[in-house]
Short mmCIF file of C-alpha atoms in Angstrom, two decimals:
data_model
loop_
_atom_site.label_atom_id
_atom_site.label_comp_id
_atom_site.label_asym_id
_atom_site.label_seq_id
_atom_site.Cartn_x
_atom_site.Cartn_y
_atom_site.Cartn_z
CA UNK A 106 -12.95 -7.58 -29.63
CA UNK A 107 -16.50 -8.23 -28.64
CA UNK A 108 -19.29 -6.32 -30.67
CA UNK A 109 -23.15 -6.27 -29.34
CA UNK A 110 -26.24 -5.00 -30.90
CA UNK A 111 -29.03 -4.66 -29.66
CA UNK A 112 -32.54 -4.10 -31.37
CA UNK A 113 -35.12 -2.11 -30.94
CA UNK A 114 -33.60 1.06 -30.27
CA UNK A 115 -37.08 2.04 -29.41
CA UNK A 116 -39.94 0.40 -27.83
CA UNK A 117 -43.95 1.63 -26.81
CA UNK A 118 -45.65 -1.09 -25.40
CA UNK A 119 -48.85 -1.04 -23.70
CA UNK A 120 -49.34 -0.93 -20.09
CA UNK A 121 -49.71 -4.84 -19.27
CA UNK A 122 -48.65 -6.31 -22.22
CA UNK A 123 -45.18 -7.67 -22.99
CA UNK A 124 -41.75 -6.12 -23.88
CA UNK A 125 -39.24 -8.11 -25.49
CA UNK A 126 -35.42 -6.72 -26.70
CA UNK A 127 -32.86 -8.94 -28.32
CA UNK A 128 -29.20 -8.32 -28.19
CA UNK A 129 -26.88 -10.41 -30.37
CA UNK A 130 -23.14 -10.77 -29.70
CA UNK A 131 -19.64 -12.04 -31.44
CA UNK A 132 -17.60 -13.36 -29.38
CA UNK A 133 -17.77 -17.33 -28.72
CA UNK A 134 -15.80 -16.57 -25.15
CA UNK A 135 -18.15 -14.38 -23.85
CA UNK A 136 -19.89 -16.06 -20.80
CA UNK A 137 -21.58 -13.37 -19.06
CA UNK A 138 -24.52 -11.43 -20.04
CA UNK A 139 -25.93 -8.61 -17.71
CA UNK A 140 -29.11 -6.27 -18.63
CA UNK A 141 -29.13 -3.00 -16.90
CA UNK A 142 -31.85 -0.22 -16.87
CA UNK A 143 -31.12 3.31 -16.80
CA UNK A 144 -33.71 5.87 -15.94
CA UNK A 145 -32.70 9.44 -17.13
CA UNK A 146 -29.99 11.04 -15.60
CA UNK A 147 -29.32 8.15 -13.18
CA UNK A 148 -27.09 5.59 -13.21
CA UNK A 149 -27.29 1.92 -14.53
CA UNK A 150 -28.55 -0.31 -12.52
CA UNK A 151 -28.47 -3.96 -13.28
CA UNK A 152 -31.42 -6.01 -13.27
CA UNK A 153 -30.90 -9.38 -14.35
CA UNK A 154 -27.74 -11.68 -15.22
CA UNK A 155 -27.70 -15.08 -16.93
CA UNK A 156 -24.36 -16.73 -17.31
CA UNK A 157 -23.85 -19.33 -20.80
CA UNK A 158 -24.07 -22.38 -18.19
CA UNK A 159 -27.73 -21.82 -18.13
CA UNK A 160 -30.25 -21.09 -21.13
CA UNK A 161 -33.19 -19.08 -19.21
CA UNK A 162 -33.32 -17.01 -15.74
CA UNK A 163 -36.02 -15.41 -14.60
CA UNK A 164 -37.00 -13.02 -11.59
CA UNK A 165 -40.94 -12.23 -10.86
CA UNK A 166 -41.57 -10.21 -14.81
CA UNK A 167 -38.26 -10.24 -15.79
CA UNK A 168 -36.36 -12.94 -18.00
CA UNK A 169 -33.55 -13.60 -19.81
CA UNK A 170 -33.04 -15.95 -22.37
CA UNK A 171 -29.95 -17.42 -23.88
CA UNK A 172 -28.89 -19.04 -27.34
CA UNK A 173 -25.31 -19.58 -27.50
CA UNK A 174 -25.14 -21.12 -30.53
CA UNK A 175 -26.73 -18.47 -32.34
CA UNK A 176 -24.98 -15.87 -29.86
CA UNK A 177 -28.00 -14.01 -29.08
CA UNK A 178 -29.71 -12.97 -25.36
CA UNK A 179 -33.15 -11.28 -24.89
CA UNK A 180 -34.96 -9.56 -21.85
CA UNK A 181 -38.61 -10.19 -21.43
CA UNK A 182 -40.16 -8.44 -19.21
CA UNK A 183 -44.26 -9.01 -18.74
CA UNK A 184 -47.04 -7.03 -17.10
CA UNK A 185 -45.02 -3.87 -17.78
CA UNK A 186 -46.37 -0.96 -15.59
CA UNK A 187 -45.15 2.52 -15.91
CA UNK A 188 -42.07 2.40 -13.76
CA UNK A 189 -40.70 -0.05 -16.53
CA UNK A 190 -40.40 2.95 -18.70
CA UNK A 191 -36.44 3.31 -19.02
CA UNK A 192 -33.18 2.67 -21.21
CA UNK A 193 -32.40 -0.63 -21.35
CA UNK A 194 -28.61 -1.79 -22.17
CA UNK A 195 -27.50 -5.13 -22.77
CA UNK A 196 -23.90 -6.22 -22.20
CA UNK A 197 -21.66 -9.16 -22.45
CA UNK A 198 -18.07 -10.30 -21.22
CA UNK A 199 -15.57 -12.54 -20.59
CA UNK A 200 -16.34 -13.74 -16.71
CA UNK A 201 -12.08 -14.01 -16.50
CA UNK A 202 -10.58 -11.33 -13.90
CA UNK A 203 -11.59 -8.15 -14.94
CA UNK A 204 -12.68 -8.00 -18.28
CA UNK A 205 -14.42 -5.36 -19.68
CA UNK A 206 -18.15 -4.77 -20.14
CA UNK A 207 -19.08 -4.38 -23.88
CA UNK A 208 -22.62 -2.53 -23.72
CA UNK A 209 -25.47 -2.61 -26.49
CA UNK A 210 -26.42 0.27 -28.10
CA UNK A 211 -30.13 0.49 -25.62
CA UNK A 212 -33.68 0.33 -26.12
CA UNK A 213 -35.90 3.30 -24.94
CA UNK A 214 -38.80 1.39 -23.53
CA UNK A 215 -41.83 3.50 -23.18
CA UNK A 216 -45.51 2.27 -21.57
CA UNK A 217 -48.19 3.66 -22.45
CA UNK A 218 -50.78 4.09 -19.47
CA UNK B 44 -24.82 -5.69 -3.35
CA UNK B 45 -22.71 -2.88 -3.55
CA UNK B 46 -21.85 0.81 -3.51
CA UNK B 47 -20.01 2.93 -5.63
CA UNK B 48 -19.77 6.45 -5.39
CA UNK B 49 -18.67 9.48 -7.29
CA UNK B 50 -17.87 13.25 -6.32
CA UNK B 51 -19.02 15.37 -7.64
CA UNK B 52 -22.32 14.76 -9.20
CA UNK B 53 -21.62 17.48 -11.46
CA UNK B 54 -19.52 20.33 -12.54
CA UNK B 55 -19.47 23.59 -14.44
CA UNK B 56 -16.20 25.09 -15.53
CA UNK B 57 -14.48 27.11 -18.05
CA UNK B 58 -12.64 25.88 -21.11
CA UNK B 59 -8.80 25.16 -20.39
CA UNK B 60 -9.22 24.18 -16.51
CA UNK B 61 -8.97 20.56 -15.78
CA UNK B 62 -11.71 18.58 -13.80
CA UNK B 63 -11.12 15.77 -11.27
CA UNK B 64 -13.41 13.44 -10.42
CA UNK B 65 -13.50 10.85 -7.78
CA UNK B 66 -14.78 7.13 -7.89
CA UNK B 67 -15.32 4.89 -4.60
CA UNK B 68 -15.97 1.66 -3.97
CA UNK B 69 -17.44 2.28 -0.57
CA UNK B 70 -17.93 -1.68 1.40
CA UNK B 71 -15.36 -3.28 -1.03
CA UNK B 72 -12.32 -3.33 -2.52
CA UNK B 73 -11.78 -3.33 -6.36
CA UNK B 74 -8.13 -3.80 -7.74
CA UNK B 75 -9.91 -2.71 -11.20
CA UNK B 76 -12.31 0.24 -11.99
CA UNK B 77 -13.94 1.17 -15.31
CA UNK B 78 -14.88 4.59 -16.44
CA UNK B 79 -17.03 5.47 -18.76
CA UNK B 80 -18.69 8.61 -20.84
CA UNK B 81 -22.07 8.78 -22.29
CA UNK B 82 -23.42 11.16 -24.70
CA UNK B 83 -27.10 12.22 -24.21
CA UNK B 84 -29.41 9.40 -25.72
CA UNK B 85 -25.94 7.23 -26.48
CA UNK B 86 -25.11 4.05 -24.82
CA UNK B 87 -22.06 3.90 -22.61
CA UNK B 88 -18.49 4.10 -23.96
CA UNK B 89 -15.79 3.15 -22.25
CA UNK B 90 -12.82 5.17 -21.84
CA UNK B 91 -10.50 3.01 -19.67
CA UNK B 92 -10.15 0.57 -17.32
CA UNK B 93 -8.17 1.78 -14.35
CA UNK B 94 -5.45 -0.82 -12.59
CA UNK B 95 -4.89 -0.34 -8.98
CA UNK B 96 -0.90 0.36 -8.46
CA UNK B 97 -0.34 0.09 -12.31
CA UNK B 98 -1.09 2.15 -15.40
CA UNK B 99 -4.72 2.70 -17.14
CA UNK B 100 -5.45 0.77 -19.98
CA UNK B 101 -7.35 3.52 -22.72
CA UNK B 102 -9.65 2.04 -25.02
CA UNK B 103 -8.77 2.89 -28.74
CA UNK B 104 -9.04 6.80 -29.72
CA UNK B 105 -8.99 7.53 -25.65
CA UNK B 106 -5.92 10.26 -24.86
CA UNK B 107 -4.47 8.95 -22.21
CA UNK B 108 -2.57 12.80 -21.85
CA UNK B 109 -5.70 14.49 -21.83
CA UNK B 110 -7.89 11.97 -19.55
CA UNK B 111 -5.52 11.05 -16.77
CA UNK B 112 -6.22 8.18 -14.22
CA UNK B 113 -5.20 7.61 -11.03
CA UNK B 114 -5.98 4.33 -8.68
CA UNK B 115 -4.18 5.36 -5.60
CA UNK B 116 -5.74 2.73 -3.38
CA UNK B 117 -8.35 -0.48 -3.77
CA UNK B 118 -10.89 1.69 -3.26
CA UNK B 119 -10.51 4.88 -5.12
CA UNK B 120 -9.65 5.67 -8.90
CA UNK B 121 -9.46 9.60 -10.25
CA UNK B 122 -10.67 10.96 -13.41
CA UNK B 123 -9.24 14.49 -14.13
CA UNK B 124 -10.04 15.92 -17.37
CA UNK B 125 -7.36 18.16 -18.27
CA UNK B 126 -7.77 21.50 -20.84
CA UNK B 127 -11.26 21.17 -21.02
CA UNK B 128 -13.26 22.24 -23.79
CA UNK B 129 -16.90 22.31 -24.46
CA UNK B 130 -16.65 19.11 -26.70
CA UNK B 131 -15.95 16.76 -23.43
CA UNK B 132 -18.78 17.83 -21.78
CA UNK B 133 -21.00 14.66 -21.48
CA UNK B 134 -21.83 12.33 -18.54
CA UNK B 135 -18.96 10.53 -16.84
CA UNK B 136 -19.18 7.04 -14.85
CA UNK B 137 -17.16 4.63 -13.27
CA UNK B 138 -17.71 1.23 -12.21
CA UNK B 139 -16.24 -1.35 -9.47
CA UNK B 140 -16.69 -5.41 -9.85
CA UNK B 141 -17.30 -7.34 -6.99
CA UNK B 142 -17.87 -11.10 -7.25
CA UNK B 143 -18.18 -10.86 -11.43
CA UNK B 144 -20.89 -7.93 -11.11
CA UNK B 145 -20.35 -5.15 -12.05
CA UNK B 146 -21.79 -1.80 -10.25
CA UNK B 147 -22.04 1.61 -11.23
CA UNK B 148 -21.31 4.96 -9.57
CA UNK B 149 -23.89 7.61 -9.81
CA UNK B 150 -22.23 9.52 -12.49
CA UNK B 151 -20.60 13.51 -12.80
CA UNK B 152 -22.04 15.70 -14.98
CA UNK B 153 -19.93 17.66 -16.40
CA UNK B 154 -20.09 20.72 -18.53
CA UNK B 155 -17.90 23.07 -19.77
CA UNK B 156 -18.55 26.38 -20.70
#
């Protein structure tokens, strides 16, 4: 089955400077990599997507990049401002039916003010 | 997007009493549903995907006797969490797909005294 890791596991970045987490994956089929955030106690909420037909997506300070032949995806995410502060999970899946989810580990990203 | 929803949000209860919990997919229909558990400060682990008119598949080390799943109808899959003991306390949370994304509920806390 599909395995992800995901690296840092923590993060402390200063307030307008850049945050960057890289999530590596094993399994060739997987074509779908989602990132979603998770502030405590709530539930995950996804932020950004990138499917392996593209190599880079990004949405006002958040990007994704994508190297599938080294099977590795990273969020970037620049300006970072307080409300960035969260859990951050990587995933990645077959996009067939209804195939699972298999979710990175997280990274606790923390700005400082 | 998309809504999910859960009842309850959370739940106390005593050790041996079983716990159901309710997932909705509120302005769409979702033959499949995924529940998960998460440990404080652990990513999410999932537990099972649930089949609408069929049986759950259980991920690996999952009792299926103990964790029993119901998906009655396209838009609702059941939880219940039978015998409980103080070990399965932890956060519970499903999720619906709709067009390849996939969306969480807002979780059930559960804990059992």
């Amino acid at each position: 089955g599909e395995n992800v890791e995901q690296h840092p596991s923590t993060l402390s970045v200063q307030e307008g400077d850049s945050a960057v987490i890289k999530c590596t994956y094993s399994d060739s089929a997987s074509n779908y990599f989602p990132w979603y955030k998770q502030e405590l106690g709530k539930r995950p909420q996804l932020i950004i997507d990138i499917r392996s037909n593209v190599g880079e997506k990004k949405d006002q300070r958040i990007a994704v990049t994508l190297n599938k032949t080294a099977k590795h995806f990273s969020l970037h995410i620049t300006e970072t401002q307080p409300e960035d502060s969260a859990v951050y999970f990587c995933a990645a899946k077959r996009e067939s039916g209804n195939e699972k989810l298999t979710f990175g580990t997280g990274t606790r990203l923390t700005i400082i003010p | 997007g998309a809504v999910v929803s859960q009842h309850p949000s959370w739940v106390i209860c005593k050790s041996g009493t079983s716990v159901k919990i309710e997932c909705r997919s509120l302005d769409f229909q979702a033959t499949t549903m995924f529940w998960y558990r998460q440990f404080p400060k652990q990513s999410l682990m999932l537990m099972a995907t649930s089949n609408e008119g069929s049986k759950a598949t259980y991920e690996q080390g999952v009792e299926k006797d103990k964790f029993l799943i119901n998906h009655a109808s396209l838009t609702l899959s059941t939880l219940t969490v039978t015998s409980a003991h103080p070990e399965d306390s932890s956060f519970y949370i499903c999720s619906a797909t709709k067009d390849s994304t996939q969306y969480f509920g807002p979780g059930t806390r559960l804990l059992v005294l």
